[in-house]
PDB file of C-alpha atoms in Angstrom:
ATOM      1  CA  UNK A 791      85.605 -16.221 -88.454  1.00  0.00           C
ATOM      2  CA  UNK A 792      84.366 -18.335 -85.956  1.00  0.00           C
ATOM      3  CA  UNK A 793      80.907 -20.239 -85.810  1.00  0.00           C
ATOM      4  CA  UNK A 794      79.999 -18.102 -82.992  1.00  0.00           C
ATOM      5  CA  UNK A 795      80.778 -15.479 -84.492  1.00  0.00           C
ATOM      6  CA  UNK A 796      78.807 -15.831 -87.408  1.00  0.00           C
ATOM      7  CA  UNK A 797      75.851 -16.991 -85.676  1.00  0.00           C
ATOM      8  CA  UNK A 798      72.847 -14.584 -86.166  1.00  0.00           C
ATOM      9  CA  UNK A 799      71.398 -12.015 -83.526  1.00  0.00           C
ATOM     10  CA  UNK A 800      67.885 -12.827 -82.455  1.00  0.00           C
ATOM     11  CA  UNK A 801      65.339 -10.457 -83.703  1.00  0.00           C
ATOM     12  CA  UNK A 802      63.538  -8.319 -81.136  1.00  0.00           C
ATOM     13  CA  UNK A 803      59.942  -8.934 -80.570  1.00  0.00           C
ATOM     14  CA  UNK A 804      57.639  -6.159 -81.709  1.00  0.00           C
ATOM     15  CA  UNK A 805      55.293  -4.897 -79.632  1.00  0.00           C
ATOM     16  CA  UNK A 806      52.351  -4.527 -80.991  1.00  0.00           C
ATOM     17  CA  UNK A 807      50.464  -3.135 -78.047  1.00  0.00           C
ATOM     18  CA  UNK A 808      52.178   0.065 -78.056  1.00  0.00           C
ATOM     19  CA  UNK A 809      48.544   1.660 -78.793  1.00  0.00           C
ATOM     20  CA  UNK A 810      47.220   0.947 -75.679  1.00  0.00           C
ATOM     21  CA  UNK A 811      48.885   3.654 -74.009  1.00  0.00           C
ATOM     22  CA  UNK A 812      48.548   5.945 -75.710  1.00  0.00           C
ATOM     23  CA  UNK A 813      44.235   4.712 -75.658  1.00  0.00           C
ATOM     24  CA  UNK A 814      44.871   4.713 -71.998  1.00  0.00           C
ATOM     25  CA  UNK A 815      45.824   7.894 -71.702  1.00  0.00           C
ATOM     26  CA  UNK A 816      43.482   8.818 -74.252  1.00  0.00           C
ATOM     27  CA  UNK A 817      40.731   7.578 -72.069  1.00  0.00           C
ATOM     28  CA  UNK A 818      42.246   8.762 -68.585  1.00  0.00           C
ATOM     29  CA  UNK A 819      41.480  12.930 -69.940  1.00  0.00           C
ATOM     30  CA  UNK A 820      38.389  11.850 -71.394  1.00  0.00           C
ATOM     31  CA  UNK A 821      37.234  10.880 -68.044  1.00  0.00           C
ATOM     32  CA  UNK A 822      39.196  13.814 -65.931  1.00  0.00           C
ATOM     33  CA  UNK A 823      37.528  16.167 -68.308  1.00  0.00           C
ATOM     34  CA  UNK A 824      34.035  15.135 -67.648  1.00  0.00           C
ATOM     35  CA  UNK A 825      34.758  15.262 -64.495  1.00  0.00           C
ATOM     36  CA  UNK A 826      35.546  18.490 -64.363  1.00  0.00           C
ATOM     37  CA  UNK A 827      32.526  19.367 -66.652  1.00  0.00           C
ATOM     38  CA  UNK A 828      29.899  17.242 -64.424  1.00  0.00           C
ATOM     39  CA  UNK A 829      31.397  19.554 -61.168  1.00  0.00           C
ATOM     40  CA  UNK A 830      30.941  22.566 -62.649  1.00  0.00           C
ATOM     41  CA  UNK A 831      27.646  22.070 -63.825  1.00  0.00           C
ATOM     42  CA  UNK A 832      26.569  20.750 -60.605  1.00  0.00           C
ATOM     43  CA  UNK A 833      28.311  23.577 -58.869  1.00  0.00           C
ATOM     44  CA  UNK A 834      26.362  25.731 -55.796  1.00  0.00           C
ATOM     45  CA  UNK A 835      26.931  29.075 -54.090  1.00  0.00           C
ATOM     46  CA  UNK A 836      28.689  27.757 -51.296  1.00  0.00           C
ATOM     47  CA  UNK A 837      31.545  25.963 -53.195  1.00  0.00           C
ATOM     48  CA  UNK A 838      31.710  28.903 -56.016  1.00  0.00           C
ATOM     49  CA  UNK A 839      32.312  31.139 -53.251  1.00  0.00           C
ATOM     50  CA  UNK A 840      35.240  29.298 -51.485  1.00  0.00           C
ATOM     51  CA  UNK A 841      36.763  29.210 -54.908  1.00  0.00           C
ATOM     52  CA  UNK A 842      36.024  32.623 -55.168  1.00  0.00           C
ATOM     53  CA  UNK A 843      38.129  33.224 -52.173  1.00  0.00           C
ATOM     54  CA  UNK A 844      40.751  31.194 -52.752  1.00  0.00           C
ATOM     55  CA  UNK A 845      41.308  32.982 -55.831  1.00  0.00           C
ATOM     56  CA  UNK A 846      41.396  36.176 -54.161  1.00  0.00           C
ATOM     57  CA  UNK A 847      43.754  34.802 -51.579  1.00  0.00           C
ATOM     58  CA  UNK A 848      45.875  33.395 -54.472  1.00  0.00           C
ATOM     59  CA  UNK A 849      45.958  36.947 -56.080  1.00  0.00           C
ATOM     60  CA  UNK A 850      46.801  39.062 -53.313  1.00  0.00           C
ATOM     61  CA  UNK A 851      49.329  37.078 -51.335  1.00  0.00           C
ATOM     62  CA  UNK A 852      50.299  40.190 -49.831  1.00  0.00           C
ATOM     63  CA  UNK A 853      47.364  40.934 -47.734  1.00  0.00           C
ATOM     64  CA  UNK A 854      47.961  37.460 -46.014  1.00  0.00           C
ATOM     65  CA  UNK A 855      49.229  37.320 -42.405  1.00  0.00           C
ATOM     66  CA  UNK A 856      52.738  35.379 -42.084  1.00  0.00           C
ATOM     67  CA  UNK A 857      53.072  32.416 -39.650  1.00  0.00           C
ATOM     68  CA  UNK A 858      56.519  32.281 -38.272  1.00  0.00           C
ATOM     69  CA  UNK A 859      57.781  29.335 -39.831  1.00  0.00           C
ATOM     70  CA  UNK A 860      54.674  27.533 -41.115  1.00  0.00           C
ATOM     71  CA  UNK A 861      54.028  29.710 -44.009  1.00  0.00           C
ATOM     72  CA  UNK A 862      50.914  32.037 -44.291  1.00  0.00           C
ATOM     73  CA  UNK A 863      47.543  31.611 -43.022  1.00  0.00           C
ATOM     74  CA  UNK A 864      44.097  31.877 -45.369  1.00  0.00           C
ATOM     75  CA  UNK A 865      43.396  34.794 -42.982  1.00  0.00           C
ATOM     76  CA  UNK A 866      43.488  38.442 -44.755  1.00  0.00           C
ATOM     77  CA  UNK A 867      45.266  41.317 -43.044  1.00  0.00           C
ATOM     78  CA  UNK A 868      43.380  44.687 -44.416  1.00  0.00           C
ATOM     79  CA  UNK A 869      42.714  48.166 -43.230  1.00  0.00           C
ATOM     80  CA  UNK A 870      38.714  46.873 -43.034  1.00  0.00           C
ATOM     81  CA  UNK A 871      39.091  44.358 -40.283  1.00  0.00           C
ATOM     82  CA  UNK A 872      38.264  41.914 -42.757  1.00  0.00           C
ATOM     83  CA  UNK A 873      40.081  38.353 -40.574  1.00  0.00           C
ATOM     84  CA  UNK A 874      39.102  36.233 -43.409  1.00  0.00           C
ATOM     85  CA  UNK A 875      35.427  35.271 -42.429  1.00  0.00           C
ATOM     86  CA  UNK A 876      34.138  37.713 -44.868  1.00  0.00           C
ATOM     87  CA  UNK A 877      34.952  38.147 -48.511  1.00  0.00           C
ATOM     88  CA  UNK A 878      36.146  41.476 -50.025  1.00  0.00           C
ATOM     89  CA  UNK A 879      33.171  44.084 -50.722  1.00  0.00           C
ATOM     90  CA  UNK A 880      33.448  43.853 -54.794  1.00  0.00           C
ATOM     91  CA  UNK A 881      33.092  39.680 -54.079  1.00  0.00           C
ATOM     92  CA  UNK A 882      30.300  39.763 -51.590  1.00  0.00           C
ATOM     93  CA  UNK A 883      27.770  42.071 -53.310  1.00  0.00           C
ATOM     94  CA  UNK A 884      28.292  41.078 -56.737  1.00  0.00           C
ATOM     95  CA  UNK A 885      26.203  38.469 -56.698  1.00  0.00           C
ATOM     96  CA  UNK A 886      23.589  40.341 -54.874  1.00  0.00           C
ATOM     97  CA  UNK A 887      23.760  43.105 -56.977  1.00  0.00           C
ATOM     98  CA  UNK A 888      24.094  41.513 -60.313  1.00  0.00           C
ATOM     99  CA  UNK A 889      20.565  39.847 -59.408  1.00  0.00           C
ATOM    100  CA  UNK A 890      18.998  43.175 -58.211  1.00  0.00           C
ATOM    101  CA  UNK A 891      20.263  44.882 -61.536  1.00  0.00           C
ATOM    102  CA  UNK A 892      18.838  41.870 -63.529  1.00  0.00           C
ATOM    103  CA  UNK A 893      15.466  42.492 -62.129  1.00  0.00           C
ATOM    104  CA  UNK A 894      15.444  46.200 -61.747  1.00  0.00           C
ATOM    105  CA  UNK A 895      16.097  45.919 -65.626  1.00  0.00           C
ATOM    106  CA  UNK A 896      13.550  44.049 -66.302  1.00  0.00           C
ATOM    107  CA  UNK A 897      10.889  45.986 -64.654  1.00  0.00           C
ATOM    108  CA  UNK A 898      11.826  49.149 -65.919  1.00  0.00           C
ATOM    109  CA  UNK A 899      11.998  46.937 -69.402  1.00  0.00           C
ATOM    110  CA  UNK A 900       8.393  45.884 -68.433  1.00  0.00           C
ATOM    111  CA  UNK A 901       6.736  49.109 -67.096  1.00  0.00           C
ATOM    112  CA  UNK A 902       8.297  50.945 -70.825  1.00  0.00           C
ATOM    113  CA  UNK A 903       6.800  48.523 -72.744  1.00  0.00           C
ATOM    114  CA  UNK A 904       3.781  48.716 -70.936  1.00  0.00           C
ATOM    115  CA  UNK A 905       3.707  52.764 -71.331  1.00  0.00           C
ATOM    116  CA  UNK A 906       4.666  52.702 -75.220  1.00  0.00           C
ATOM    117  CA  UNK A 907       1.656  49.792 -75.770  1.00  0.00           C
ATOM    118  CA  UNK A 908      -0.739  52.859 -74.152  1.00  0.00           C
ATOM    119  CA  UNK A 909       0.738  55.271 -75.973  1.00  0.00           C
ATOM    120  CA  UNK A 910       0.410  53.158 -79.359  1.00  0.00           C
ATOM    121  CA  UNK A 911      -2.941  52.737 -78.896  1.00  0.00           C
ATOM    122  CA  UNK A 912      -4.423  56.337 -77.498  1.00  0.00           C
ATOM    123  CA  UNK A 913      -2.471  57.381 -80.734  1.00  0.00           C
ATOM    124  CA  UNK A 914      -3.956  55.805 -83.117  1.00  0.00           C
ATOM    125  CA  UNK A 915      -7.275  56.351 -81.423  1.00  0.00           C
ATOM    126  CA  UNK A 916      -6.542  59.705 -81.712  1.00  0.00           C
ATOM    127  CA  UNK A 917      -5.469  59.592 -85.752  1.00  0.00           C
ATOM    128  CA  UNK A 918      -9.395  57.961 -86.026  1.00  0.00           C
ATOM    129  CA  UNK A 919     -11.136  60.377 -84.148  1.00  0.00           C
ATOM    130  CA  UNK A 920      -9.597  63.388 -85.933  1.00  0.00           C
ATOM    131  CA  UNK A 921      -9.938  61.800 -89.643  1.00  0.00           C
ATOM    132  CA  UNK A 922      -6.299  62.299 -90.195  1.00  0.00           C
ATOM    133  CA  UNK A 923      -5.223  58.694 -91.469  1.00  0.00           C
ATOM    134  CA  UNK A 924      -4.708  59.846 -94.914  1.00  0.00           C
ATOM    135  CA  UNK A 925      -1.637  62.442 -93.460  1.00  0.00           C
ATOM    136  CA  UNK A 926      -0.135  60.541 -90.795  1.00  0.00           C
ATOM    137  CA  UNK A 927       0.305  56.616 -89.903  1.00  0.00           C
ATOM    138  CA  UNK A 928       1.725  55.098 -86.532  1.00  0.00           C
ATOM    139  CA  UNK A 929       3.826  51.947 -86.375  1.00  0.00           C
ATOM    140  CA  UNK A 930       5.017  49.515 -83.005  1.00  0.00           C
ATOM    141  CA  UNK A 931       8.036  48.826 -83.834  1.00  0.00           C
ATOM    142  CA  UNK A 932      11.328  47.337 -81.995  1.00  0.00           C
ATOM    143  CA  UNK A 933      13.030  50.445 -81.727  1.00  0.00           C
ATOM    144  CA  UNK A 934      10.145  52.482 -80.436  1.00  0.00           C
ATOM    145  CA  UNK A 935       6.485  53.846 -81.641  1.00  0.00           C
ATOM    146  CA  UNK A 936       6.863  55.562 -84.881  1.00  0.00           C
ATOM    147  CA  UNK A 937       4.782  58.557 -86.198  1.00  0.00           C
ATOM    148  CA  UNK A 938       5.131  59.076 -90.069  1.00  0.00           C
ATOM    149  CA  UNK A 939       3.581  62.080 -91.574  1.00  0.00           C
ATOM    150  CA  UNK A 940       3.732  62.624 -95.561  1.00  0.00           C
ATOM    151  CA  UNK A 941       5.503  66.034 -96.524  1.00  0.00           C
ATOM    152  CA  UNK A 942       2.675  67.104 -98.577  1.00  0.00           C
ATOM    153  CA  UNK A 943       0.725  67.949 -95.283  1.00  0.00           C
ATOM    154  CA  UNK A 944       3.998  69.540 -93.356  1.00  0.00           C
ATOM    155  CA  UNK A 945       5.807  71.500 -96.161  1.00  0.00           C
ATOM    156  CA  UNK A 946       5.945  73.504 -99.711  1.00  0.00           C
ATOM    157  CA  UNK A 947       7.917  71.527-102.113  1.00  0.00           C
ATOM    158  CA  UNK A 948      11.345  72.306-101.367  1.00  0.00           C
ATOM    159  CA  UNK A 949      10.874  74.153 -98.082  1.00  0.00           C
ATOM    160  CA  UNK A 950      11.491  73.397 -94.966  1.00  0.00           C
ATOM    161  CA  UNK A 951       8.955  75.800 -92.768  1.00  0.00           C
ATOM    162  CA  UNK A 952       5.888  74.180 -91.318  1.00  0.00           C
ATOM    163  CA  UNK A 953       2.702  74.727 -92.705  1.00  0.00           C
ATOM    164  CA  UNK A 954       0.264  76.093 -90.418  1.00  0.00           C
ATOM    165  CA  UNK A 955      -2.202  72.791 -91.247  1.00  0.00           C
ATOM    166  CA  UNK A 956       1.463  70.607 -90.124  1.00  0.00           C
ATOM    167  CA  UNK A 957       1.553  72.901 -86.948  1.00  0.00           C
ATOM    168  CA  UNK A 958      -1.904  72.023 -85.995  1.00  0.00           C
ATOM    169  CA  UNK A 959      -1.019  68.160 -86.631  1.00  0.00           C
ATOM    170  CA  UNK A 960       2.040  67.781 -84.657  1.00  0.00           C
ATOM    171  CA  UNK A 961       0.377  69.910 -81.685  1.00  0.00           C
ATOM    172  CA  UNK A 962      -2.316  67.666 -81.472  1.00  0.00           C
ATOM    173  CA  UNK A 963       0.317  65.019 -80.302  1.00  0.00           C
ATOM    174  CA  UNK A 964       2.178  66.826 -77.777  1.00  0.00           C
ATOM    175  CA  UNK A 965       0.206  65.948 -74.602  1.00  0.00           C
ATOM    176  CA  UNK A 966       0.976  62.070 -75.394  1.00  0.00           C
ATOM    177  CA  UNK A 967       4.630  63.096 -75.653  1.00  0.00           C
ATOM    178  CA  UNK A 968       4.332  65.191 -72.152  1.00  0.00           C
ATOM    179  CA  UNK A 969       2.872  62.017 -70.610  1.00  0.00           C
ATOM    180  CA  UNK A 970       6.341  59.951 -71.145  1.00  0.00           C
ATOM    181  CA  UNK A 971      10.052  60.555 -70.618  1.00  0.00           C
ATOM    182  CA  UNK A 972      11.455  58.659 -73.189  1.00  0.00           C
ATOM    183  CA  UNK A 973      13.741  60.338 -75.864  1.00  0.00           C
ATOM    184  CA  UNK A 974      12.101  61.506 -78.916  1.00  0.00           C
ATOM    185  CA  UNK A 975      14.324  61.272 -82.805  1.00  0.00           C
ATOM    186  CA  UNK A 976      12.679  63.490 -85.434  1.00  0.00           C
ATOM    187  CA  UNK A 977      13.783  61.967 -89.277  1.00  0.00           C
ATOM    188  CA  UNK A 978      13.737  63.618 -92.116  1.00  0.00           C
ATOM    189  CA  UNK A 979      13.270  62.001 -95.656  1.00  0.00           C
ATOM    190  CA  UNK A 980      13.371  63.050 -99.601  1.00  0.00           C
ATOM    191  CA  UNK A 981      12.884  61.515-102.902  1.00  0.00           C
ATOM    192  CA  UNK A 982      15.787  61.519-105.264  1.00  0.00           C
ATOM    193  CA  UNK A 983      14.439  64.304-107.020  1.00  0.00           C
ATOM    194  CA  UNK A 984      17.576  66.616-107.201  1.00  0.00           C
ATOM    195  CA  UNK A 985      17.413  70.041-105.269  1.00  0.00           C
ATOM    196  CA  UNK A 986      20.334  72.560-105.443  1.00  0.00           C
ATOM    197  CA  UNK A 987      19.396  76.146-103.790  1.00  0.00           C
ATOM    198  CA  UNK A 988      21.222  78.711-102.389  1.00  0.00           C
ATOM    199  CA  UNK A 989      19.468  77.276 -98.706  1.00  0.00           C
ATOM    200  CA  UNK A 990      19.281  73.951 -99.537  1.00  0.00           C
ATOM    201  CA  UNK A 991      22.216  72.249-101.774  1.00  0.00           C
ATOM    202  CA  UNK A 992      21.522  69.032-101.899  1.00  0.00           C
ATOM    203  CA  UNK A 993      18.607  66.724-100.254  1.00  0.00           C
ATOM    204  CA  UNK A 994      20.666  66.048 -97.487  1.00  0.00           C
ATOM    205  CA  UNK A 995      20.229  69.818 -95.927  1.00  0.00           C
ATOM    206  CA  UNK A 996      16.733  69.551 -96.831  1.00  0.00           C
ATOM    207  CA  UNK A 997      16.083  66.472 -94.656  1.00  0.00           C
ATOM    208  CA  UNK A 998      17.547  67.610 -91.933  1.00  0.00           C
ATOM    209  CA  UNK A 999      16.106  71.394 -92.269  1.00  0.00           C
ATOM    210  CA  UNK A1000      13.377  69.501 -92.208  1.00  0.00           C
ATOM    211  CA  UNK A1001      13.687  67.365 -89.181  1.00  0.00           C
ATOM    212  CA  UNK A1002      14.962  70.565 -86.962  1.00  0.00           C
ATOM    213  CA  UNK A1003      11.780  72.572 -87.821  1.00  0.00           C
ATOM    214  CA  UNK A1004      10.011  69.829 -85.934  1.00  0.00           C
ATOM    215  CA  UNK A1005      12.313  69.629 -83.516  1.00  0.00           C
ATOM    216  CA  UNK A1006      11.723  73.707 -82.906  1.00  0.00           C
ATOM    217  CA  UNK A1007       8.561  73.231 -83.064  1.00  0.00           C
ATOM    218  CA  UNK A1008       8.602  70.562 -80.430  1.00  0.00           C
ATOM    219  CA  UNK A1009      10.837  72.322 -77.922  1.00  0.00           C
ATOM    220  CA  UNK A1010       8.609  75.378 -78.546  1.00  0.00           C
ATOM    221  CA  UNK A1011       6.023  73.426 -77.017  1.00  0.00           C
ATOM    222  CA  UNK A1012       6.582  72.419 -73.995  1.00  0.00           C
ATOM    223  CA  UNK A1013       8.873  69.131 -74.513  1.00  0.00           C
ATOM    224  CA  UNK A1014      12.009  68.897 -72.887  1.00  0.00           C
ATOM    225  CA  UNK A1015      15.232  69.632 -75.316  1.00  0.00           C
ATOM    226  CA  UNK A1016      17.271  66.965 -73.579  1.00  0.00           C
ATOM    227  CA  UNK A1017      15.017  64.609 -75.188  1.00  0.00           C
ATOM    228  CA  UNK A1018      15.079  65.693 -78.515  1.00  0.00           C
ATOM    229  CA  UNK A1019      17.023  64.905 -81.623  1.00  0.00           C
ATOM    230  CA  UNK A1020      16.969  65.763 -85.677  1.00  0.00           C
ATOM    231  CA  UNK A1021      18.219  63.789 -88.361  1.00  0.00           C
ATOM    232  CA  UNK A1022      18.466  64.221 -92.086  1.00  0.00           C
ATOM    233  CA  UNK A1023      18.612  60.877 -94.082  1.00  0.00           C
ATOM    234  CA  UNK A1024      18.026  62.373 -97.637  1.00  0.00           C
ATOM    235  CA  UNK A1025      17.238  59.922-100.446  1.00  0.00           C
ATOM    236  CA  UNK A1026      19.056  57.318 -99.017  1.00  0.00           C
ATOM    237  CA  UNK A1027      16.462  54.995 -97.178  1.00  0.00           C
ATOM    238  CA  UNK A1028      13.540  54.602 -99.275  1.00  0.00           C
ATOM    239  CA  UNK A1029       9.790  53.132 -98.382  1.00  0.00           C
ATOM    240  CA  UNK A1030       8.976  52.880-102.268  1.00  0.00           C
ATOM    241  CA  UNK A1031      10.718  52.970-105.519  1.00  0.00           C
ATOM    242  CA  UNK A1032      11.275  56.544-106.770  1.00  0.00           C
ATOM    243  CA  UNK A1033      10.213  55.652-110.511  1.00  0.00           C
ATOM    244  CA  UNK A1034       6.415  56.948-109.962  1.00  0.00           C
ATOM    245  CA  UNK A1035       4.783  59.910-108.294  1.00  0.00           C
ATOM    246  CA  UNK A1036       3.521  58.011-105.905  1.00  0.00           C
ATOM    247  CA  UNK A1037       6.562  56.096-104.430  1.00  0.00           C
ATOM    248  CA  UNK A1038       8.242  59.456-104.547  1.00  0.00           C
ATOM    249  CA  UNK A1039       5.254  60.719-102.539  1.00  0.00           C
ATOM    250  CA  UNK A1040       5.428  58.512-100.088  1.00  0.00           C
ATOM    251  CA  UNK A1041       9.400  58.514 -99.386  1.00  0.00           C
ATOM    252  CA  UNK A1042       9.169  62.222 -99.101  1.00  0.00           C
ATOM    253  CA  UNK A1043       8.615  61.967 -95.174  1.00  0.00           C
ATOM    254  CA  UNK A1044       9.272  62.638 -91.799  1.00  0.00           C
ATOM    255  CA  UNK A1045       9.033  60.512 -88.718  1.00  0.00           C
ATOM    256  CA  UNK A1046       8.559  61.065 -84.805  1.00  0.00           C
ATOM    257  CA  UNK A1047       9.752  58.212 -82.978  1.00  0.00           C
ATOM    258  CA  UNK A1048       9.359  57.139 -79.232  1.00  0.00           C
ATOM    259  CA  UNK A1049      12.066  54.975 -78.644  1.00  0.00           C
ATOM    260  CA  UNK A1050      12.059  53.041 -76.375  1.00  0.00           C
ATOM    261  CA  UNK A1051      14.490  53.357 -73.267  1.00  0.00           C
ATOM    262  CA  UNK A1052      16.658  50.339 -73.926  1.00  0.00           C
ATOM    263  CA  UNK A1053      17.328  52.240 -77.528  1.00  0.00           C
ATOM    264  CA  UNK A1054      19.544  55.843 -78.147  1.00  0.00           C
ATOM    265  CA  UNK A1055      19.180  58.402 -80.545  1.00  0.00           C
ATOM    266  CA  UNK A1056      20.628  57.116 -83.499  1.00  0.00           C
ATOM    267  CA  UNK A1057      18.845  53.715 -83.747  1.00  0.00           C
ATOM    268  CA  UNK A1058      17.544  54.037 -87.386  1.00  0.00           C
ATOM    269  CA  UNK A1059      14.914  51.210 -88.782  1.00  0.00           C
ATOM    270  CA  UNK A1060      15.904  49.254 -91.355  1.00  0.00           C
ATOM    271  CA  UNK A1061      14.174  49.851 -94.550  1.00  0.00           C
ATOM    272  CA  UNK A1062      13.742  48.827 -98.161  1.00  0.00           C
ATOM    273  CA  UNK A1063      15.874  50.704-100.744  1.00  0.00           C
ATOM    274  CA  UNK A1064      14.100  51.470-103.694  1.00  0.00           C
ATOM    275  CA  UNK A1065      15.376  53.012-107.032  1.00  0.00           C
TER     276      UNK A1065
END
């Protein structure tokens, strides 16, 4: 073998500044994406518009007019006369409208809260006056203004007709109720004292037997049914443990509540479970 032959290949340099592209790069979207962030933070009506459009123009290609041999124009061809100048009816008024509903709801949010702080406080002016703060207690609450009224002054144990003392009671706050539109939920409560009747099997049909007479009772008066709903929540949301008279007392219930128009039927508070 010859000398030449046997005479060693030169190693390669490494490079050892491979890295740098890849930083580069690295670096290079960092920038492009704060870019991107900085524009569309800084972004006004008149550019979020023309993007709007040239979405729209992107989406519905069809409704472009053709330019013989120079492609298609920016220019829409519709049934409206709409040449381009204008954007499509669902583009122009949503902004307009999205701020009108925005404020519409908030006045109307505004006037009801206004209304059920009134009707809060001529309530409980009115539980003063007629001495009745042992039967009955009112509560502002998120979901609405809530009446409570212990069963002892509505019902016999185990029955679900009104008393005429409960009758008197509830008819004293009709007027208030006639003064408002909002919807009106009727809940019925019991202990978990166990009831099994040919009428009434179990607490559940009690609470909501319960709940309806109200309801009737309601309707019967003068409020508008539309309005109106009964549940029955039987033993299953206490306000005090059921171990002594007097928690069982106090779960055995039932509550008018005013919700407020943001809320629907159905909206139950939550309370304490007690055993």
């Amino acid at each position: 073998m010859s000398p030449v032959a046997r005479r060693k290949r030169p190693k390669k340099h490494q490079n050892h500044e491979r890295w740098l592209v890849t930083y580069s790069d690295l670096i290079t979207l960092l920038l492009v994406f704060f870019i991107v962030m900085f524009a569309m933070s800084t972004i006004d009506k008149t550019r979020f518009a023309t993007l709007a459009q040239s979405l729209y123009q992107a989406l519905h290609p069809g409704q472009q007019i053709p330019l013989n041999g120079m492609g298609t124009t920016a220019l829409l061809n519709s049934g409206d006369q709409n040449n381009g100048t204008q954007f499509p009816d669902n583009l122009t008024a949503s902004n307009g409208s999205s701020k009108q509903n925005v404020q519409n709801q908030s006045q109307s949010a505004l006037a009801d809260q206004q209304q059920l702080d009134q009707l809060y406080k001529e309530i409980q002016q009115y539980i003063a006056a007629h001495h009745l703060s042992g039967e009955v207690q009112v509560e502002d609450q998120a979901r609405g203004i809530q009446i409570t009224m212990r069963d002892v002054a509505l019902f016999n144990t185990g029955q679900a007709v009104l008393l005429p003392g409960a009758q008197h009671i509830i008819s004293g706050f009709v007027p208030f109720f006639k003064h408002i539109t909002n919807s009106i939920v009727v809940e019925g409560y019991t202990d978990t004292q166990p009831i099994d009747t040919p009428i009434y099997p179990s607490n559940w049909e009690l609470s909501a037997a319960r709940a309806m007479s109200v309801v009737r009772f309601l309707s019967y008066h003068g409020i508008d049914p539309t309005r109106l709903a009964g549940m029955g929540y039987g033993q299953y949301h206490n306000v005090a443990p059921n171990n002594t008279p007097a928690g069982r007392q106090a779960n055995r219930r039932v509550n008018i509540v005013v919700l407020r128009k943001a809320y629907t039927p159905g909206t139950v508070q939550t309370l304490p479970t007690g055993n």
